[in-house]
Amino acid sequence: MINHFTVLGIPESTDDDVAVKRAYRSKARTHHSDVGGDDAEMARINRAYEVLQRRQGRLAHRAALRTGSPQKQYAQHWTQSDDVPWEPSSEPWDG
């Protein structure tokens, strides 16, 4: 299972939206294809940010890391209000 906190280089205890965004931007500056970075690594960074950018995503990811459950069972995209999940995609997750 991919640890998205590790991908962004932040502690698993991080619960600050700004810290997550700061880590994402720092990694993106280094790994983006416009600066000679690797597309596969940038995709991992984008996926990590997608999961961790909202509080519910961080909580779900921590729970999945503790239980070892597959990521596709908890992956959700959250609305701006952070309290109501969108309907999950019917497409399989390649996470």
Coordinates of C-alpha atoms in Angstrom, one line a residue:
M1 CA 0.0 0.0 0.0
I2 CA 1.3 3.4 -0.9
N3 CA 1.8 5.8 2.0
H4 CA 0.8 9.1 0.6
F5 CA 2.3 10.9 3.6
T6 CA 5.7 9.5 2.7
V7 CA 5.2 10.4 -1.0
L8 CA 4.8 14.1 0.1
G9 CA 7.5 13.8 2.7
I10 CA 5.3 14.8 5.7
P11 CA 4.6 13.1 9.0
E12 CA 1.5 10.9 9.2
S13 CA 0.3 13.1 12.1
T14 CA 0.0 16.1 9.8
D15 CA -3.5 17.6 10.0
D16 CA -2.9 21.0 8.5
D17 CA -4.2 21.8 5.0
V18 CA -1.5 24.4 4.5
A19 CA 1.3 22.0 5.4
V20 CA 0.0 19.4 2.9
K21 CA -0.3 22.0 0.2
R22 CA 3.2 23.4 0.9
A23 CA 4.7 19.9 0.7
Y24 CA 2.9 19.2 -2.5
R25 CA 4.1 22.4 -4.1
S26 CA 7.6 21.8 -3.0
K27 CA 7.6 18.3 -4.5
A28 CA 5.9 19.6 -7.7
R29 CA 8.6 22.2 -8.2
T30 CA 11.2 19.4 -8.3
H31 CA 9.4 16.7 -10.1
H32 CA 7.2 18.5 -12.7
S33 CA 8.0 17.6 -16.3
D34 CA 8.5 21.3 -17.1
V35 CA 11.6 21.3 -14.9
G36 CA 12.9 17.9 -16.2
G37 CA 11.1 15.8 -13.6
D38 CA 9.7 12.3 -14.0
D39 CA 6.1 12.0 -15.1
A40 CA 5.5 8.8 -13.1
E41 CA 6.8 10.4 -9.9
M42 CA 4.7 13.5 -10.5
A43 CA 1.6 11.3 -11.0
R44 CA 2.4 9.7 -7.5
I45 CA 2.7 13.2 -6.0
N46 CA -0.6 14.4 -7.6
R47 CA -2.4 11.3 -6.3
A48 CA -1.0 11.8 -2.8
Y49 CA -2.1 15.4 -2.8
E50 CA -5.6 14.4 -4.1
V51 CA -6.0 12.0 -1.2
L52 CA -4.5 14.2 1.6
Q53 CA -5.6 17.6 0.7
R54 CA -8.8 17.3 2.7
R55 CA -9.2 16.3 6.3
Q56 CA -11.4 13.3 5.6
G57 CA -8.9 12.0 3.1
R58 CA -6.1 12.2 5.7
L59 CA -8.3 10.4 8.3
A60 CA -9.3 7.7 5.8
H61 CA -5.7 7.2 4.7
R62 CA -4.4 6.9 8.2
A63 CA -7.1 4.3 9.0
A64 CA -6.2 2.3 5.9
L65 CA -2.6 2.4 6.8
R66 CA -3.4 1.1 10.3
T67 CA -5.7 -1.7 9.1
G68 CA -3.8 -2.5 5.9
S69 CA -7.0 -2.3 3.8
P70 CA -6.7 -1.7 0.1
Q71 CA -6.9 2.0 -0.9
K72 CA -9.7 1.5 -3.3
Q73 CA -12.0 0.7 -0.4
Y74 CA -11.6 4.1 1.1
A75 CA -10.8 6.4 -1.8
Q76 CA -13.3 9.2 -2.0
H77 CA -13.3 12.6 -3.4
W78 CA -14.8 15.2 -1.0
T79 CA -16.8 18.3 -1.7
Q80 CA -15.6 21.7 -0.7
S81 CA -17.6 21.5 2.6
D82 CA -15.6 18.5 3.6
D83 CA -18.5 16.7 5.1
V84 CA -20.4 15.1 2.2
P85 CA -18.6 12.6 -0.1
W86 CA -19.3 12.6 -3.8
E87 CA -20.5 9.4 -5.4
P88 CA -17.5 7.2 -5.9
S89 CA -16.3 6.7 -9.4
S90 CA -17.4 3.5 -11.2
E91 CA -13.9 3.3 -12.8
P92 CA -11.4 1.0 -11.1
W93 CA -8.7 2.7 -9.1
D94 CA -5.2 2.0 -10.2
G95 CA -3.7 3.8 -7.1

